[in-house]
Amino acid sequence: GEGLPQFKEITPTEVSKYIPILLTNLKRKLAILEKELEQKLLVKECLNWLDVMPQLYEISEKLRWSWGVVNHLNSVCNTTEFREAYSSQQPEIVRFGNQLAQNKVIYKSLSNLQKQKGIKDEVQIRIIQAELISMKNKGIGLEENEKIMFNSYSERLAQLSTIFSNNVIDATNNWSLLLKKKSEIDGLPEGLLETLALAARDAGDKSEENMEPSATAGPWRIGLDLPRYIPFLTYAKNRKLREIVYRAFVSRASEGKFSNEKNIEEILD
């Protein structure tokens, strides 16, 4: 992909269908590039920028752009269906990323570019250095048995990261507090009161007179999502309520069914 994503057209079904096609195409392009570079390394003492970087950039950028869009949507449109599509494709994304980073021909070609003195552009020099460092950090120098273990850990860490994020989102959505007194909303701007009243209506709340929630009469439901949380902490004059909401926010996913305690322990192990 390139340019601005068509977010409305990217559904869980599209992710499950087209990410495998993307990976198949990228693997084919990587195999072609690897073969071409092997031949050039045999006949050329020094490679040049155009021998390596445009093709490598195309592969890595298509992977970054496409999965970046999916990753973004999974964060902001976190439905059960999107979670399933994301989780089903993530292992293959990690595997291909490691395959690319641990490609010996690519590493040899980049090392060739770094050693030869034909490249004078400082930006290009830094790009090559960054690519080599990234490959070293992703296991290019490991023995085969160590690579297998490294790649297994990479997949598991990616999975744990997704579980961690999902737990934080679920914990965020699971907490709310109904405000019924005018003293509890002192200082809040009208726009936020409308948002809180709408949240109360969506939750099925009613006023003491059994009326629908409104910005002026309430009730109002505060939550931990940022459009409600940030302005509440910014404008609310009720210090005790600010503390309650703040403590709920910073302790998300720390206990109960959404607890990340075991995930953190395994990540740090």
mmCIF file of C-alpha atoms in Angstrom:
data_model
loop_
_atom_site.group_PDB
_atom_site.id
_atom_site.type_symbol
_atom_site.label_atom_id
_atom_site.label_comp_id
_atom_site.label_asym_id
_atom_site.label_seq_id
_atom_site.Cartn_x
_atom_site.Cartn_y
_atom_site.Cartn_z
ATOM 1 C CA GLY A 1 0.000 0.000 0.000
ATOM 2 C CA GLU A 2 0.848 3.651 -0.264
ATOM 3 C CA GLY A 3 -0.702 7.036 0.348
ATOM 4 C CA LEU A 4 -3.693 7.494 2.639
ATOM 5 C CA PRO A 5 -5.394 4.246 3.655
ATOM 6 C CA GLN A 6 -9.070 3.686 2.820
ATOM 7 C CA PHE A 7 -9.912 2.859 6.417
ATOM 8 C CA LYS A 8 -13.626 2.261 5.833
ATOM 9 C CA GLU A 9 -12.828 -0.489 3.337
ATOM 10 C CA ILE A 10 -10.441 -2.362 5.641
ATOM 11 C CA THR A 11 -12.606 -4.925 7.423
ATOM 12 C CA PRO A 12 -11.616 -8.058 9.382
ATOM 13 C CA THR A 13 -12.532 -10.098 6.319
ATOM 14 C CA GLU A 14 -10.248 -7.984 4.131
ATOM 15 C CA VAL A 15 -7.400 -8.378 6.625
ATOM 16 C CA SER A 16 -7.763 -12.159 6.700
ATOM 17 C CA LYS A 17 -7.936 -12.291 2.917
ATOM 18 C CA TYR A 18 -5.264 -9.852 1.779
ATOM 19 C CA ILE A 19 -2.500 -10.030 4.401
ATOM 20 C CA PRO A 20 -1.636 -13.634 3.324
ATOM 21 C CA ILE A 21 -1.595 -12.468 -0.316
ATOM 22 C CA LEU A 22 0.685 -9.584 0.632
ATOM 23 C CA LEU A 23 3.099 -11.900 2.445
ATOM 24 C CA THR A 24 3.179 -14.311 -0.491
ATOM 25 C CA ASN A 25 4.088 -11.461 -2.854
ATOM 26 C CA LEU A 26 6.721 -10.072 -0.483
ATOM 27 C CA LYS A 27 8.321 -13.500 -0.012
ATOM 28 C CA ARG A 28 8.502 -13.866 -3.789
ATOM 29 C CA LYS A 29 10.119 -10.435 -4.158
ATOM 30 C CA LEU A 30 12.574 -11.242 -1.380
ATOM 31 C CA ALA A 31 13.561 -14.496 -3.105
ATOM 32 C CA ILE A 32 14.122 -12.622 -6.387
ATOM 33 C CA LEU A 33 16.195 -9.931 -4.665
ATOM 34 C CA GLU A 34 18.231 -12.543 -2.806
ATOM 35 C CA LYS A 35 19.037 -14.377 -6.062
ATOM 36 C CA GLU A 36 19.970 -11.155 -7.852
ATOM 37 C CA LEU A 37 22.256 -10.044 -5.030
ATOM 38 C CA GLU A 38 23.958 -13.439 -4.843
ATOM 39 C CA GLN A 39 24.830 -13.150 -8.525
ATOM 40 C CA LYS A 40 26.030 -9.551 -8.186
ATOM 41 C CA LEU A 41 28.217 -10.382 -5.215
ATOM 42 C CA LEU A 42 29.927 -13.038 -7.312
ATOM 43 C CA VAL A 43 30.780 -10.722 -10.203
ATOM 44 C CA LYS A 44 31.021 -7.288 -8.552
ATOM 45 C CA GLU A 45 33.585 -6.353 -5.973
ATOM 46 C CA CYS A 46 31.508 -3.389 -4.833
ATOM 47 C CA LEU A 47 27.735 -3.030 -4.901
ATOM 48 C CA ASN A 48 26.076 0.346 -5.236
ATOM 49 C CA TRP A 49 23.006 1.842 -3.616
ATOM 50 C CA LEU A 50 20.703 1.020 -6.522
ATOM 51 C CA ASP A 51 21.720 -2.637 -6.423
ATOM 52 C CA VAL A 52 20.195 -3.103 -2.974
ATOM 53 C CA MET A 53 18.227 -0.337 -1.324
ATOM 54 C CA PRO A 54 15.278 0.457 -3.664
ATOM 55 C CA GLN A 55 14.210 -3.196 -3.793
ATOM 56 C CA LEU A 56 14.769 -3.731 -0.073
ATOM 57 C CA TYR A 57 12.882 -0.548 0.767
ATOM 58 C CA GLU A 58 9.913 -1.614 -1.358
ATOM 59 C CA ILE A 59 9.615 -4.914 0.515
ATOM 60 C CA SER A 60 10.026 -3.492 4.007
ATOM 61 C CA GLU A 61 7.864 -0.435 3.353
ATOM 62 C CA LYS A 62 4.931 -2.447 1.994
ATOM 63 C CA LEU A 63 5.109 -4.648 5.069
ATOM 64 C CA ARG A 64 5.374 -1.644 7.423
ATOM 65 C CA TRP A 65 2.593 0.338 5.724
ATOM 66 C CA SER A 66 0.118 -2.524 5.422
ATOM 67 C CA TRP A 67 0.540 -4.011 8.867
ATOM 68 C CA GLY A 68 0.790 -0.536 10.376
ATOM 69 C CA VAL A 69 -2.691 0.258 9.056
ATOM 70 C CA VAL A 70 -4.068 -3.010 10.458
ATOM 71 C CA ASN A 71 -2.346 -2.373 13.783
ATOM 72 C CA HIS A 72 -3.818 1.135 13.961
ATOM 73 C CA LEU A 73 -7.334 -0.089 13.210
ATOM 74 C CA ASN A 74 -7.014 -2.826 15.800
ATOM 75 C CA SER A 75 -6.294 -0.114 18.361
ATOM 76 C CA VAL A 76 -9.084 2.296 17.456
ATOM 77 C CA CYS A 77 -11.748 -0.158 16.186
ATOM 78 C CA ASN A 78 -11.096 -2.961 18.615
ATOM 79 C CA THR A 79 -13.987 -5.327 17.927
ATOM 80 C CA THR A 80 -14.009 -9.060 18.577
ATOM 81 C CA GLU A 81 -13.903 -9.709 14.829
ATOM 82 C CA PHE A 82 -10.952 -7.397 14.258
ATOM 83 C CA ARG A 83 -9.077 -8.890 17.191
ATOM 84 C CA GLU A 84 -9.482 -12.351 15.731
ATOM 85 C CA ALA A 85 -8.318 -11.243 12.273
ATOM 86 C CA TYR A 86 -5.347 -9.388 13.760
ATOM 87 C CA SER A 87 -4.283 -12.253 16.023
ATOM 88 C CA SER A 88 -4.570 -14.810 13.234
ATOM 89 C CA GLN A 89 -2.206 -12.864 10.945
ATOM 90 C CA GLN A 90 0.285 -11.553 13.508
ATOM 91 C CA PRO A 91 2.450 -14.722 13.752
ATOM 92 C CA GLU A 92 3.098 -14.764 10.007
ATOM 93 C CA ILE A 93 3.933 -11.065 10.041
ATOM 94 C CA VAL A 94 6.484 -11.634 12.812
ATOM 95 C CA ARG A 95 7.943 -14.645 10.994
ATOM 96 C CA PHE A 96 8.410 -12.766 7.752
ATOM 97 C CA GLY A 97 9.905 -9.798 9.585
ATOM 98 C CA ASN A 98 12.453 -12.113 11.182
ATOM 99 C CA GLN A 99 13.066 -13.870 7.871
ATOM 100 C CA LEU A 100 13.856 -10.528 6.264
ATOM 101 C CA ALA A 101 16.027 -9.343 9.142
ATOM 102 C CA GLN A 102 17.975 -12.621 9.307
ATOM 103 C CA ASN A 103 18.650 -12.912 5.576
ATOM 104 C CA LYS A 104 22.377 -13.514 5.173
ATOM 105 C CA VAL A 105 22.536 -12.337 1.557
ATOM 106 C CA ILE A 106 20.864 -9.044 2.442
ATOM 107 C CA TYR A 107 23.230 -8.591 5.384
ATOM 108 C CA LYS A 108 26.260 -9.384 3.244
ATOM 109 C CA SER A 109 25.088 -6.911 0.609
ATOM 110 C CA LEU A 110 24.530 -4.152 3.161
ATOM 111 C CA SER A 111 27.945 -4.850 4.687
ATOM 112 C CA ASN A 112 29.424 -4.563 1.205
ATOM 113 C CA LEU A 113 27.772 -1.173 0.773
ATOM 114 C CA GLN A 114 29.080 -0.005 4.129
ATOM 115 C CA LYS A 115 32.681 -1.037 3.459
ATOM 116 C CA GLN A 116 33.059 0.368 -0.011
ATOM 117 C CA LYS A 117 33.809 4.075 -0.389
ATOM 118 C CA GLY A 118 31.553 4.903 -3.313
ATOM 119 C CA ILE A 119 28.690 6.160 -1.161
ATOM 120 C CA LYS A 120 29.274 9.732 0.012
ATOM 121 C CA ASP A 121 25.735 10.766 0.932
ATOM 122 C CA GLU A 122 25.527 10.977 4.744
ATOM 123 C CA VAL A 123 21.827 10.090 4.785
ATOM 124 C CA GLN A 124 22.448 6.931 2.791
ATOM 125 C CA ILE A 125 25.346 6.018 5.052
ATOM 126 C CA ARG A 126 23.131 6.373 8.141
ATOM 127 C CA ILE A 127 20.369 4.324 6.529
ATOM 128 C CA ILE A 128 22.784 1.480 5.822
ATOM 129 C CA GLN A 129 24.152 1.647 9.371
ATOM 130 C CA ALA A 130 20.631 1.575 10.809
ATOM 131 C CA GLU A 131 19.670 -1.434 8.672
ATOM 132 C CA LEU A 132 22.735 -3.372 9.793
ATOM 133 C CA ILE A 133 22.150 -2.548 13.456
ATOM 134 C CA SER A 134 18.511 -3.596 13.131
ATOM 135 C CA MET A 135 19.498 -6.921 11.577
ATOM 136 C CA LYS A 136 22.011 -7.559 14.357
ATOM 137 C CA ASN A 137 19.366 -6.806 16.964
ATOM 138 C CA LYS A 138 16.977 -9.220 15.260
ATOM 139 C CA GLY A 139 19.333 -12.172 15.297
ATOM 140 C CA ILE A 140 21.334 -12.185 12.069
ATOM 141 C CA GLY A 141 24.475 -13.233 13.955
ATOM 142 C CA LEU A 142 22.893 -16.089 15.894
ATOM 143 C CA GLU A 143 23.475 -19.782 15.295
ATOM 144 C CA GLU A 144 20.587 -21.680 13.730
ATOM 145 C CA ASN A 145 19.369 -23.215 16.989
ATOM 146 C CA GLU A 146 19.576 -19.804 18.637
ATOM 147 C CA LYS A 147 17.587 -18.257 15.776
ATOM 148 C CA ILE A 148 14.830 -20.815 16.259
ATOM 149 C CA MET A 149 14.596 -19.880 19.933
ATOM 150 C CA PHE A 150 14.835 -16.146 19.161
ATOM 151 C CA ASN A 151 12.041 -16.363 16.583
ATOM 152 C CA SER A 152 9.848 -18.363 18.935
ATOM 153 C CA TYR A 153 10.316 -15.731 21.630
ATOM 154 C CA SER A 154 9.577 -12.976 19.111
ATOM 155 C CA GLU A 155 6.237 -14.529 18.226
ATOM 156 C CA ARG A 156 5.328 -15.064 21.864
ATOM 157 C CA LEU A 157 6.279 -11.488 22.808
ATOM 158 C CA ALA A 158 4.126 -10.161 19.970
ATOM 159 C CA GLN A 159 1.237 -12.295 21.199
ATOM 160 C CA LEU A 160 1.711 -11.121 24.791
ATOM 161 C CA SER A 161 1.847 -7.503 23.637
ATOM 162 C CA THR A 162 -1.499 -7.929 21.862
ATOM 163 C CA ILE A 163 -3.072 -9.613 24.889
ATOM 164 C CA PHE A 164 -1.699 -6.832 27.104
ATOM 165 C CA SER A 165 -3.191 -4.121 24.890
ATOM 166 C CA ASN A 166 -6.554 -5.891 24.655
ATOM 167 C CA ASN A 167 -6.707 -6.182 28.431
ATOM 168 C CA VAL A 168 -6.014 -2.469 28.834
ATOM 169 C CA ILE A 169 -8.745 -1.638 26.311
ATOM 170 C CA ASP A 170 -11.219 -3.983 28.009
ATOM 171 C CA ALA A 171 -10.384 -2.620 31.446
ATOM 172 C CA THR A 172 -10.788 0.929 30.127
ATOM 173 C CA ASN A 173 -14.200 0.175 28.641
ATOM 174 C CA ASN A 174 -15.321 -1.788 31.710
ATOM 175 C CA TRP A 175 -14.938 1.070 34.219
ATOM 176 C CA SER A 176 -17.316 3.988 34.570
ATOM 177 C CA LEU A 177 -18.829 6.095 37.317
ATOM 178 C CA LEU A 178 -22.296 7.635 37.356
ATOM 179 C CA LEU A 179 -22.445 11.238 38.586
ATOM 180 C CA LYS A 180 -25.783 12.492 39.885
ATOM 181 C CA LYS A 181 -24.979 15.660 41.832
ATOM 182 C CA LYS A 182 -24.265 19.103 40.414
ATOM 183 C CA SER A 183 -21.337 19.406 42.826
ATOM 184 C CA GLU A 184 -19.703 16.447 41.074
ATOM 185 C CA ILE A 185 -19.649 18.230 37.700
ATOM 186 C CA ASP A 186 -18.599 21.660 38.917
ATOM 187 C CA GLY A 187 -16.164 23.217 36.432
ATOM 188 C CA LEU A 188 -16.920 20.897 33.523
ATOM 189 C CA PRO A 189 -17.505 22.575 30.144
ATOM 190 C CA GLU A 190 -20.800 22.133 28.318
ATOM 191 C CA GLY A 191 -19.305 19.989 25.584
ATOM 192 C CA LEU A 192 -18.005 17.456 28.106
ATOM 193 C CA LEU A 193 -21.338 17.427 29.951
ATOM 194 C CA GLU A 194 -23.063 16.534 26.692
ATOM 195 C CA THR A 195 -20.571 13.710 26.163
ATOM 196 C CA LEU A 196 -21.099 12.394 29.689
ATOM 197 C CA ALA A 197 -24.875 12.610 29.358
ATOM 198 C CA LEU A 198 -24.721 10.726 26.057
ATOM 199 C CA ALA A 199 -22.616 8.029 27.730
ATOM 200 C CA ALA A 200 -25.243 7.773 30.463
ATOM 201 C CA ARG A 201 -28.006 7.383 27.867
ATOM 202 C CA ASP A 202 -26.027 4.678 26.088
ATOM 203 C CA ALA A 203 -25.648 2.849 29.420
ATOM 204 C CA GLY A 204 -29.414 3.013 30.027
ATOM 205 C CA ASP A 205 -29.188 5.413 32.966
ATOM 206 C CA LYS A 206 -32.155 7.545 34.029
ATOM 207 C CA SER A 207 -32.537 10.580 36.250
ATOM 208 C CA GLU A 208 -34.290 10.363 39.620
ATOM 209 C CA GLU A 209 -37.450 11.521 37.824
ATOM 210 C CA ASN A 210 -36.974 8.652 35.342
ATOM 211 C CA MET A 211 -36.016 11.119 32.596
ATOM 212 C CA GLU A 212 -33.419 10.646 29.881
ATOM 213 C CA PRO A 213 -29.954 12.018 30.828
ATOM 214 C CA SER A 214 -29.198 15.535 29.639
ATOM 215 C CA ALA A 215 -26.204 17.857 29.790
ATOM 216 C CA THR A 216 -28.029 20.269 32.118
ATOM 217 C CA ALA A 217 -29.886 17.888 34.454
ATOM 218 C CA GLY A 218 -27.802 14.724 34.305
ATOM 219 C CA PRO A 219 -27.039 12.084 35.238
ATOM 220 C CA TRP A 220 -23.568 11.989 33.730
ATOM 221 C CA ARG A 221 -21.324 8.938 33.270
ATOM 222 C CA ILE A 222 -17.565 9.436 33.389
ATOM 223 C CA GLY A 223 -15.250 6.805 31.883
ATOM 224 C CA LEU A 224 -11.567 6.175 31.293
ATOM 225 C CA ASP A 225 -11.572 6.682 27.517
ATOM 226 C CA LEU A 226 -9.482 9.739 26.669
ATOM 227 C CA PRO A 227 -12.295 11.979 25.295
ATOM 228 C CA ARG A 228 -13.905 11.814 28.762
ATOM 229 C CA TYR A 229 -10.922 11.224 31.015
ATOM 230 C CA ILE A 230 -8.600 14.064 29.951
ATOM 231 C CA PRO A 231 -11.126 16.939 30.035
ATOM 232 C CA PHE A 232 -12.579 15.656 33.311
ATOM 233 C CA LEU A 233 -9.185 15.735 35.021
ATOM 234 C CA THR A 234 -8.480 19.097 33.403
ATOM 235 C CA TYR A 235 -11.662 20.929 34.404
ATOM 236 C CA ALA A 236 -13.354 19.105 37.290
ATOM 237 C CA LYS A 237 -13.146 21.072 40.546
ATOM 238 C CA ASN A 238 -14.081 18.099 42.736
ATOM 239 C CA ARG A 239 -10.664 16.964 43.912
ATOM 240 C CA LYS A 240 -11.875 13.715 45.469
ATOM 241 C CA LEU A 241 -13.546 12.651 42.208
ATOM 242 C CA ARG A 242 -10.453 13.574 40.199
ATOM 243 C CA GLU A 243 -8.430 11.289 42.461
ATOM 244 C CA ILE A 244 -10.895 8.416 42.065
ATOM 245 C CA VAL A 245 -10.869 8.713 38.280
ATOM 246 C CA TYR A 246 -7.087 9.130 38.124
ATOM 247 C CA ARG A 247 -6.435 6.077 40.297
ATOM 248 C CA ALA A 248 -8.825 4.024 38.165
ATOM 249 C CA PHE A 249 -6.971 5.128 35.025
ATOM 250 C CA VAL A 250 -3.434 4.367 36.203
ATOM 251 C CA SER A 251 -4.435 0.988 37.651
ATOM 252 C CA ARG A 252 -6.210 -0.342 34.559
ATOM 253 C CA ALA A 253 -5.702 -4.052 33.883
ATOM 254 C CA SER A 254 -3.878 -4.511 37.178
ATOM 255 C CA GLU A 255 -6.412 -6.851 38.787
ATOM 256 C CA GLY A 256 -9.463 -8.970 38.102
ATOM 257 C CA LYS A 257 -10.260 -10.749 34.848
ATOM 258 C CA PHE A 258 -8.340 -8.175 32.781
ATOM 259 C CA SER A 259 -5.206 -8.318 34.929
ATOM 260 C CA ASN A 260 -1.897 -8.090 33.067
ATOM 261 C CA GLU A 261 0.180 -9.230 36.025
ATOM 262 C CA LYS A 262 1.064 -12.644 34.569
ATOM 263 C CA ASN A 263 1.640 -11.159 31.115
ATOM 264 C CA ILE A 264 4.106 -8.630 32.533
ATOM 265 C CA GLU A 265 5.923 -11.365 34.437
ATOM 266 C CA GLU A 266 6.300 -13.468 31.283
ATOM 267 C CA ILE A 267 7.388 -10.474 29.185
ATOM 268 C CA LEU A 268 10.110 -9.626 31.707
ATOM 269 C CA ASP A 269 11.167 -13.249 32.240
#
